[in-house]
Amino acid sequence: MPCQCRGTRLAVRVGAMPCAGAAPRPHSRPQDAWPALWSRDTSTIALPRYVADQAAPDRQPRMPLPSLKFTTATVALNVPVDEPTARTPEVRDRLAQAFATDTQARLEPELPDEAPPGVAFMLLSGRSSQMEFSQIQATLELEFYDAYRTKSELCRPLVADKARALLEAWARIEARPVWEGIVIKLRAPMNEPDESPARHLFETHLRADYDGDAIHEAKVEVALRLQDRYFVTLAISPYENRRVQLAGPSPAGTIRPWDGEVVERGVEVTLDINNRYGGILEKKFSRITKEDFVAMNDLAWQLVDDVAIPFAREGTLNLNTAHETAV
């Protein structure tokens, strides 16, 4: 059965950092090695679709990926830019009251009347969540701990419940969102000396030899359109966390790129889904309901389990699975 997911794009970004004084090697630049695939305007290598579709199903990556764990989920709701909410003390009170039992309110500095509507005027923080409100956007960020980090069946209802509360709170100030989106992030630490996030991406997704002296990083990104409603982006990239100790108060901008100690590095997997494709097709806004959000949330977590994780681990992108999941 042919794949019904339209608009698929697979790209890999490669950063090269040759050693100082090294003589140029043949095909030292991606555009020299793959001239037919190089896109000058985006600086990405658009890989032919058969790289994903014809991957051997029993092929194992030369560098296995450690266990992926859920780190965060971010929900965003937007009203049209010409329908901004008010940012009065009464609005702040209503929002704070909606989450009074499990959050603490922090008001941002008083904004001048001419401040853009996208600037946040209120932030609510809980033990593992944070909400931010501007005149045109409400965002919710959840951090996952303990059992939630390994079980999507726990994360899915938690995100749905929190987002429903966010919708209800925004309705108190007469906000009627038309855009909805979720970004889910997972991480697999790779801290051993013989482990390399870039090497995993090269060997698993590019099927290419890895030159540790030249390759700085690699990123794989796939963009899909599903159900005539959703844009879905899958991205796999390296990450690192640094610990920086400051001797005393430090002015902004004094931390240099080489400062600090790398305490963790690994591979980060991101799934980003939103409903903008449907608005573009229909050429009109559709008001978001709780049922709309639950449907998108369910789809997002199914795509994580059935498509994103296998793609990150094995380099096999099963687009038929993506379509079947979305039906």
PDB file of N, CA and C in Angstrom, residues 147-214:
ATOM      1  N   ALA A 147       8.498   7.602  37.239  1.00  0.00           N
ATOM      2  CA  ALA A 147       7.929   6.643  36.292  1.00  0.00           C
ATOM      3  C   ALA A 147       7.462   7.302  35.008  1.00  0.00           C
ATOM      4  N   TYR A 148       7.133   8.584  35.061  1.00  0.00           N
ATOM      5  CA  TYR A 148       6.670   9.281  33.861  1.00  0.00           C
ATOM      6  C   TYR A 148       7.762   9.330  32.787  1.00  0.00           C
ATOM      7  N   ARG A 149       9.011   9.256  33.163  1.00  0.00           N
ATOM      8  CA  ARG A 149      10.095   9.403  32.200  1.00  0.00           C
ATOM      9  C   ARG A 149      10.196   8.217  31.247  1.00  0.00           C
ATOM     10  N   THR A 150       9.601   7.095  31.611  1.00  0.00           N
ATOM     11  CA  THR A 150       9.732   5.903  30.768  1.00  0.00           C
ATOM     12  C   THR A 150       8.401   5.371  30.256  1.00  0.00           C
ATOM     13  N   LYS A 151       7.287   5.989  30.635  1.00  0.00           N
ATOM     14  CA  LYS A 151       5.985   5.434  30.275  1.00  0.00           C
ATOM     15  C   LYS A 151       5.101   6.498  29.631  1.00  0.00           C
ATOM     16  N   SER A 152       4.923   6.372  28.325  1.00  0.00           N
ATOM     17  CA  SER A 152       4.071   7.337  27.623  1.00  0.00           C
ATOM     18  C   SER A 152       2.619   7.217  28.062  1.00  0.00           C
ATOM     19  N   GLU A 153       2.207   6.022  28.522  1.00  0.00           N
ATOM     20  CA  GLU A 153       0.819   5.857  28.963  1.00  0.00           C
ATOM     21  C   GLU A 153       0.511   6.662  30.214  1.00  0.00           C
ATOM     22  N   LEU A 154       1.537   7.089  30.950  1.00  0.00           N
ATOM     23  CA  LEU A 154       1.335   7.996  32.074  1.00  0.00           C
ATOM     24  C   LEU A 154       1.385   9.455  31.627  1.00  0.00           C
ATOM     25  N   CYS A 155       2.266   9.730  30.680  1.00  0.00           N
ATOM     26  CA  CYS A 155       2.430  11.114  30.226  1.00  0.00           C
ATOM     27  C   CYS A 155       1.219  11.618  29.456  1.00  0.00           C
ATOM     28  N   ARG A 156       0.654  10.752  28.632  1.00  0.00           N
ATOM     29  CA  ARG A 156      -0.442  11.181  27.747  1.00  0.00           C
ATOM     30  C   ARG A 156      -1.618  11.773  28.520  1.00  0.00           C
ATOM     31  N   PRO A 157      -2.196  11.086  29.512  1.00  0.00           N
ATOM     32  CA  PRO A 157      -3.329  11.690  30.239  1.00  0.00           C
ATOM     33  C   PRO A 157      -2.926  12.890  31.078  1.00  0.00           C
ATOM     34  N   LEU A 158      -1.699  12.907  31.580  1.00  0.00           N
ATOM     35  CA  LEU A 158      -1.254  14.061  32.368  1.00  0.00           C
ATOM     36  C   LEU A 158      -1.253  15.322  31.510  1.00  0.00           C
ATOM     37  N   VAL A 159      -0.698  15.233  30.300  1.00  0.00           N
ATOM     38  CA  VAL A 159      -0.677  16.389  29.405  1.00  0.00           C
ATOM     39  C   VAL A 159      -2.096  16.799  29.031  1.00  0.00           C
ATOM     40  N   ALA A 160      -2.949  15.825  28.747  1.00  0.00           N
ATOM     41  CA  ALA A 160      -4.334  16.139  28.372  1.00  0.00           C
ATOM     42  C   ALA A 160      -5.058  16.867  29.508  1.00  0.00           C
ATOM     43  N   ASP A 161      -4.909  16.384  30.744  1.00  0.00           N
ATOM     44  CA  ASP A 161      -5.589  17.015  31.878  1.00  0.00           C
ATOM     45  C   ASP A 161      -5.094  18.444  32.107  1.00  0.00           C
ATOM     46  N   LYS A 162      -3.779  18.638  32.062  1.00  0.00           N
ATOM     47  CA  LYS A 162      -3.215  19.971  32.280  1.00  0.00           C
ATOM     48  C   LYS A 162      -3.641  20.933  31.167  1.00  0.00           C
ATOM     49  N   ALA A 163      -3.677  20.444  29.931  1.00  0.00           N
ATOM     50  CA  ALA A 163      -4.058  21.309  28.819  1.00  0.00           C
ATOM     51  C   ALA A 163      -5.537  21.680  28.871  1.00  0.00           C
ATOM     52  N   ARG A 164      -6.364  20.732  29.304  1.00  0.00           N
ATOM     53  CA  ARG A 164      -7.790  21.068  29.471  1.00  0.00           C
ATOM     54  C   ARG A 164      -7.961  22.178  30.504  1.00  0.00           C
ATOM     55  N   ALA A 165      -7.202  22.102  31.583  1.00  0.00           N
ATOM     56  CA  ALA A 165      -7.272  23.163  32.603  1.00  0.00           C
ATOM     57  C   ALA A 165      -6.794  24.490  32.035  1.00  0.00           C
ATOM     58  N   LEU A 166      -5.779  24.432  31.171  1.00  0.00           N
ATOM     59  CA  LEU A 166      -5.280  25.652  30.537  1.00  0.00           C
ATOM     60  C   LEU A 166      -6.353  26.277  29.646  1.00  0.00           C
ATOM     61  N   LEU A 167      -7.039  25.449  28.867  1.00  0.00           N
ATOM     62  CA  LEU A 167      -8.126  25.946  28.013  1.00  0.00           C
ATOM     63  C   LEU A 167      -9.241  26.574  28.847  1.00  0.00           C
ATOM     64  N   GLU A 168      -9.601  25.917  29.942  1.00  0.00           N
ATOM     65  CA  GLU A 168     -10.668  26.447  30.792  1.00  0.00           C
ATOM     66  C   GLU A 168     -10.266  27.780  31.411  1.00  0.00           C
ATOM     67  N   ALA A 169      -9.011  27.882  31.835  1.00  0.00           N
ATOM     68  CA  ALA A 169      -8.552  29.135  32.438  1.00  0.00           C
ATOM     69  C   ALA A 169      -8.554  30.265  31.422  1.00  0.00           C
ATOM     70  N   TRP A 170      -8.108  29.964  30.223  1.00  0.00           N
ATOM     71  CA  TRP A 170      -8.074  31.004  29.201  1.00  0.00           C
ATOM     72  C   TRP A 170      -9.487  31.429  28.807  1.00  0.00           C
ATOM     73  N   ALA A 171     -10.433  30.484  28.876  1.00  0.00           N
ATOM     74  CA  ALA A 171     -11.827  30.828  28.561  1.00  0.00           C
ATOM     75  C   ALA A 171     -12.384  31.823  29.571  1.00  0.00           C
ATOM     76  N   ARG A 172     -11.842  31.841  30.796  1.00  0.00           N
ATOM     77  CA  ARG A 172     -12.309  32.792  31.808  1.00  0.00           C
ATOM     78  C   ARG A 172     -12.068  34.237  31.394  1.00  0.00           C
ATOM     79  N   ILE A 173     -11.077  34.455  30.547  1.00  0.00           N
ATOM     80  CA  ILE A 173     -10.810  35.830  30.098  1.00  0.00           C
ATOM     81  C   ILE A 173     -11.213  35.991  28.629  1.00  0.00           C
ATOM     82  N   GLU A 174     -12.108  35.082  28.176  1.00  0.00           N
ATOM     83  CA  GLU A 174     -12.732  35.167  26.852  1.00  0.00           C
ATOM     84  C   GLU A 174     -11.732  34.973  25.712  1.00  0.00           C
ATOM     85  N   ALA A 175     -10.688  34.203  25.961  1.00  0.00           N
ATOM     86  CA  ALA A 175      -9.766  33.844  24.879  1.00  0.00           C
ATOM     87  C   ALA A 175     -10.310  32.623  24.147  1.00  0.00           C
ATOM     88  N   ARG A 176     -10.314  32.682  22.822  1.00  0.00           N
ATOM     89  CA  ARG A 176     -10.828  31.582  22.003  1.00  0.00           C
ATOM     90  C   ARG A 176      -9.734  31.169  21.020  1.00  0.00           C
ATOM     91  N   PRO A 177      -8.871  30.238  21.418  1.00  0.00           N
ATOM     92  CA  PRO A 177      -7.713  29.890  20.578  1.00  0.00           C
ATOM     93  C   PRO A 177      -8.099  29.197  19.278  1.00  0.00           C
ATOM     94  N   VAL A 178      -7.255  29.417  18.275  1.00  0.00           N
ATOM     95  CA  VAL A 178      -7.456  28.782  16.966  1.00  0.00           C
ATOM     96  C   VAL A 178      -6.272  27.882  16.591  1.00  0.00           C
ATOM     97  N   TRP A 179      -5.128  28.079  17.226  1.00  0.00           N
ATOM     98  CA  TRP A 179      -3.943  27.250  16.960  1.00  0.00           C
ATOM     99  C   TRP A 179      -3.619  26.445  18.208  1.00  0.00           C
ATOM    100  N   GLU A 180      -3.215  25.205  18.007  1.00  0.00           N
ATOM    101  CA  GLU A 180      -2.806  24.331  19.106  1.00  0.00           C
ATOM    102  C   GLU A 180      -1.558  23.576  18.678  1.00  0.00           C
ATOM    103  N   GLY A 181      -0.696  23.290  19.638  1.00  0.00           N
ATOM    104  CA  GLY A 181       0.519  22.558  19.320  1.00  0.00           C
ATOM    105  C   GLY A 181       1.096  21.882  20.545  1.00  0.00           C
ATOM    106  N   ILE A 182       1.837  20.798  20.312  1.00  0.00           N
ATOM    107  CA  ILE A 182       2.533  20.085  21.380  1.00  0.00           C
ATOM    108  C   ILE A 182       3.950  19.779  20.894  1.00  0.00           C
ATOM    109  N   VAL A 183       4.922  19.977  21.771  1.00  0.00           N
ATOM    110  CA  VAL A 183       6.305  19.569  21.508  1.00  0.00           C
ATOM    111  C   VAL A 183       6.718  18.601  22.609  1.00  0.00           C
ATOM    112  N   ILE A 184       7.085  17.383  22.218  1.00  0.00           N
ATOM    113  CA  ILE A 184       7.490  16.342  23.161  1.00  0.00           C
ATOM    114  C   ILE A 184       8.976  16.065  22.951  1.00  0.00           C
ATOM    115  N   LYS A 185       9.736  16.043  24.032  1.00  0.00           N
ATOM    116  CA  LYS A 185      11.180  15.803  23.949  1.00  0.00           C
ATOM    117  C   LYS A 185      11.568  14.567  24.751  1.00  0.00           C
ATOM    118  N   LEU A 186      12.483  13.789  24.163  1.00  0.00           N
ATOM    119  CA  LEU A 186      13.074  12.636  24.826  1.00  0.00           C
ATOM    120  C   LEU A 186      14.587  12.754  24.722  1.00  0.00           C
ATOM    121  N   ARG A 187      15.290  12.153  25.684  1.00  0.00           N
ATOM    122  CA  ARG A 187      16.752  12.184  25.645  1.00  0.00           C
ATOM    123  C   ARG A 187      17.329  10.817  25.988  1.00  0.00           C
ATOM    124  N   ALA A 188      18.459  10.515  25.341  1.00  0.00           N
ATOM    125  CA  ALA A 188      19.230   9.312  25.629  1.00  0.00           C
ATOM    126  C   ALA A 188      20.657   9.745  25.929  1.00  0.00           C
ATOM    127  N   PRO A 189      21.071   9.754  27.194  1.00  0.00           N
ATOM    128  CA  PRO A 189      22.448  10.151  27.520  1.00  0.00           C
ATOM    129  C   PRO A 189      23.464   9.190  26.912  1.00  0.00           C
ATOM    130  N   MET A 190      24.585   9.739  26.437  1.00  0.00           N
ATOM    131  CA  MET A 190      25.696   8.954  25.878  1.00  0.00           C
ATOM    132  C   MET A 190      26.987   9.543  26.446  1.00  0.00           C
ATOM    133  N   ASN A 191      27.334   9.139  27.652  1.00  0.00           N
ATOM    134  CA  ASN A 191      28.436   9.777  28.374  1.00  0.00           C
ATOM    135  C   ASN A 191      29.734   8.973  28.370  1.00  0.00           C
ATOM    136  N   GLU A 192      29.690   7.748  27.869  1.00  0.00           N
ATOM    137  CA  GLU A 192      30.904   6.938  27.856  1.00  0.00           C
ATOM    138  C   GLU A 192      31.890   7.470  26.817  1.00  0.00           C
ATOM    139  N   PRO A 193      33.199   7.297  27.050  1.00  0.00           N
ATOM    140  CA  PRO A 193      34.194   7.833  26.107  1.00  0.00           C
ATOM    141  C   PRO A 193      34.036   7.321  24.683  1.00  0.00           C
ATOM    142  N   ASP A 194      33.564   6.070  24.529  1.00  0.00           N
ATOM    143  CA  ASP A 194      33.444   5.507  23.184  1.00  0.00           C
ATOM    144  C   ASP A 194      32.074   5.759  22.568  1.00  0.00           C
ATOM    145  N   GLU A 195      31.227   6.551  23.243  1.00  0.00           N
ATOM    146  CA  GLU A 195      29.911   6.870  22.708  1.00  0.00           C
ATOM    147  C   GLU A 195      29.930   8.264  22.098  1.00  0.00           C
ATOM    148  N   SER A 196      29.282   8.414  20.959  1.00  0.00           N
ATOM    149  CA  SER A 196      29.239   9.703  20.274  1.00  0.00           C
ATOM    150  C   SER A 196      27.864   9.897  19.654  1.00  0.00           C
ATOM    151  N   PRO A 197      27.123  10.954  20.054  1.00  0.00           N
ATOM    152  CA  PRO A 197      25.828  11.216  19.417  1.00  0.00           C
ATOM    153  C   PRO A 197      25.939  11.396  17.910  1.00  0.00           C
ATOM    154  N   ALA A 198      26.951  12.142  17.453  1.00  0.00           N
ATOM    155  CA  ALA A 198      27.107  12.354  16.009  1.00  0.00           C
ATOM    156  C   ALA A 198      27.381  11.044  15.294  1.00  0.00           C
ATOM    157  N   ARG A 199      28.181  10.186  15.917  1.00  0.00           N
ATOM    158  CA  ARG A 199      28.473   8.897  15.290  1.00  0.00           C
ATOM    159  C   ARG A 199      27.210   8.060  15.152  1.00  0.00           C
ATOM    160  N   HIS A 200      26.355   8.074  16.194  1.00  0.00           N
ATOM    161  CA  HIS A 200      25.102   7.320  16.098  1.00  0.00           C
ATOM    162  C   HIS A 200      24.276   7.802  14.914  1.00  0.00           C
ATOM    163  N   LEU A 201      24.160   9.110  14.739  1.00  0.00           N
ATOM    164  CA  LEU A 201      23.362   9.639  13.630  1.00  0.00           C
ATOM    165  C   LEU A 201      23.989   9.289  12.287  1.00  0.00           C
ATOM    166  N   PHE A 202      25.314   9.363  12.186  1.00  0.00           N
ATOM    167  CA  PHE A 202      25.965   9.043  10.920  1.00  0.00           C
ATOM    168  C   PHE A 202      25.780   7.576  10.562  1.00  0.00           C
ATOM    169  N   GLU A 203      26.008   6.696  11.503  1.00  0.00           N
ATOM    170  CA  GLU A 203      25.963   5.275  11.199  1.00  0.00           C
ATOM    171  C   GLU A 203      24.538   4.750  11.082  1.00  0.00           C
ATOM    172  N   THR A 204      23.618   5.322  11.851  1.00  0.00           N
ATOM    173  CA  THR A 204      22.264   4.801  11.882  1.00  0.00           C
ATOM    174  C   THR A 204      21.370   5.436  10.821  1.00  0.00           C
ATOM    175  N   HIS A 205      21.499   6.740  10.603  1.00  0.00           N
ATOM    176  CA  HIS A 205      20.594   7.440   9.695  1.00  0.00           C
ATOM    177  C   HIS A 205      21.219   7.765   8.349  1.00  0.00           C
ATOM    178  N   LEU A 206      22.501   8.086   8.319  1.00  0.00           N
ATOM    179  CA  LEU A 206      23.167   8.401   7.057  1.00  0.00           C
ATOM    180  C   LEU A 206      23.773   7.185   6.385  1.00  0.00           C
ATOM    181  N   ARG A 207      23.973   6.106   7.155  1.00  0.00           N
ATOM    182  CA  ARG A 207      24.669   4.915   6.637  1.00  0.00           C
ATOM    183  C   ARG A 207      26.008   5.322   6.038  1.00  0.00           C
ATOM    184  N   ALA A 208      26.713   6.200   6.736  1.00  0.00           N
ATOM    185  CA  ALA A 208      27.973   6.735   6.225  1.00  0.00           C
ATOM    186  C   ALA A 208      29.087   6.472   7.225  1.00  0.00           C
ATOM    187  N   ASP A 209      30.317   6.425   6.721  1.00  0.00           N
ATOM    188  CA  ASP A 209      31.470   6.292   7.603  1.00  0.00           C
ATOM    189  C   ASP A 209      31.603   7.544   8.448  1.00  0.00           C
ATOM    190  N   TYR A 210      32.003   7.356   9.677  1.00  0.00           N
ATOM    191  CA  TYR A 210      32.099   8.465  10.628  1.00  0.00           C
ATOM    192  C   TYR A 210      33.552   8.845  10.841  1.00  0.00           C
ATOM    193  N   ASP A 211      33.862  10.116  10.624  1.00  0.00           N
ATOM    194  CA  ASP A 211      35.203  10.651  10.845  1.00  0.00           C
ATOM    195  C   ASP A 211      35.150  11.573  12.056  1.00  0.00           C
ATOM    196  N   GLY A 212      35.574  11.055  13.209  1.00  0.00           N
ATOM    197  CA  GLY A 212      35.461  11.820  14.445  1.00  0.00           C
ATOM    198  C   GLY A 212      36.301  13.071  14.484  1.00  0.00           C
ATOM    199  N   ASP A 213      37.362  13.157  13.635  1.00  0.00           N
ATOM    200  CA  ASP A 213      38.209  14.341  13.616  1.00  0.00           C
ATOM    201  C   ASP A 213      37.557  15.500  12.872  1.00  0.00           C
ATOM    202  N   ALA A 214      36.611  15.215  12.012  1.00  0.00           N
ATOM    203  CA  ALA A 214      36.048  16.269  11.171  1.00  0.00           C
ATOM    204  C   ALA A 214      34.602  16.606  11.510  1.00  0.00           C
TER     205      ALA A 214
END
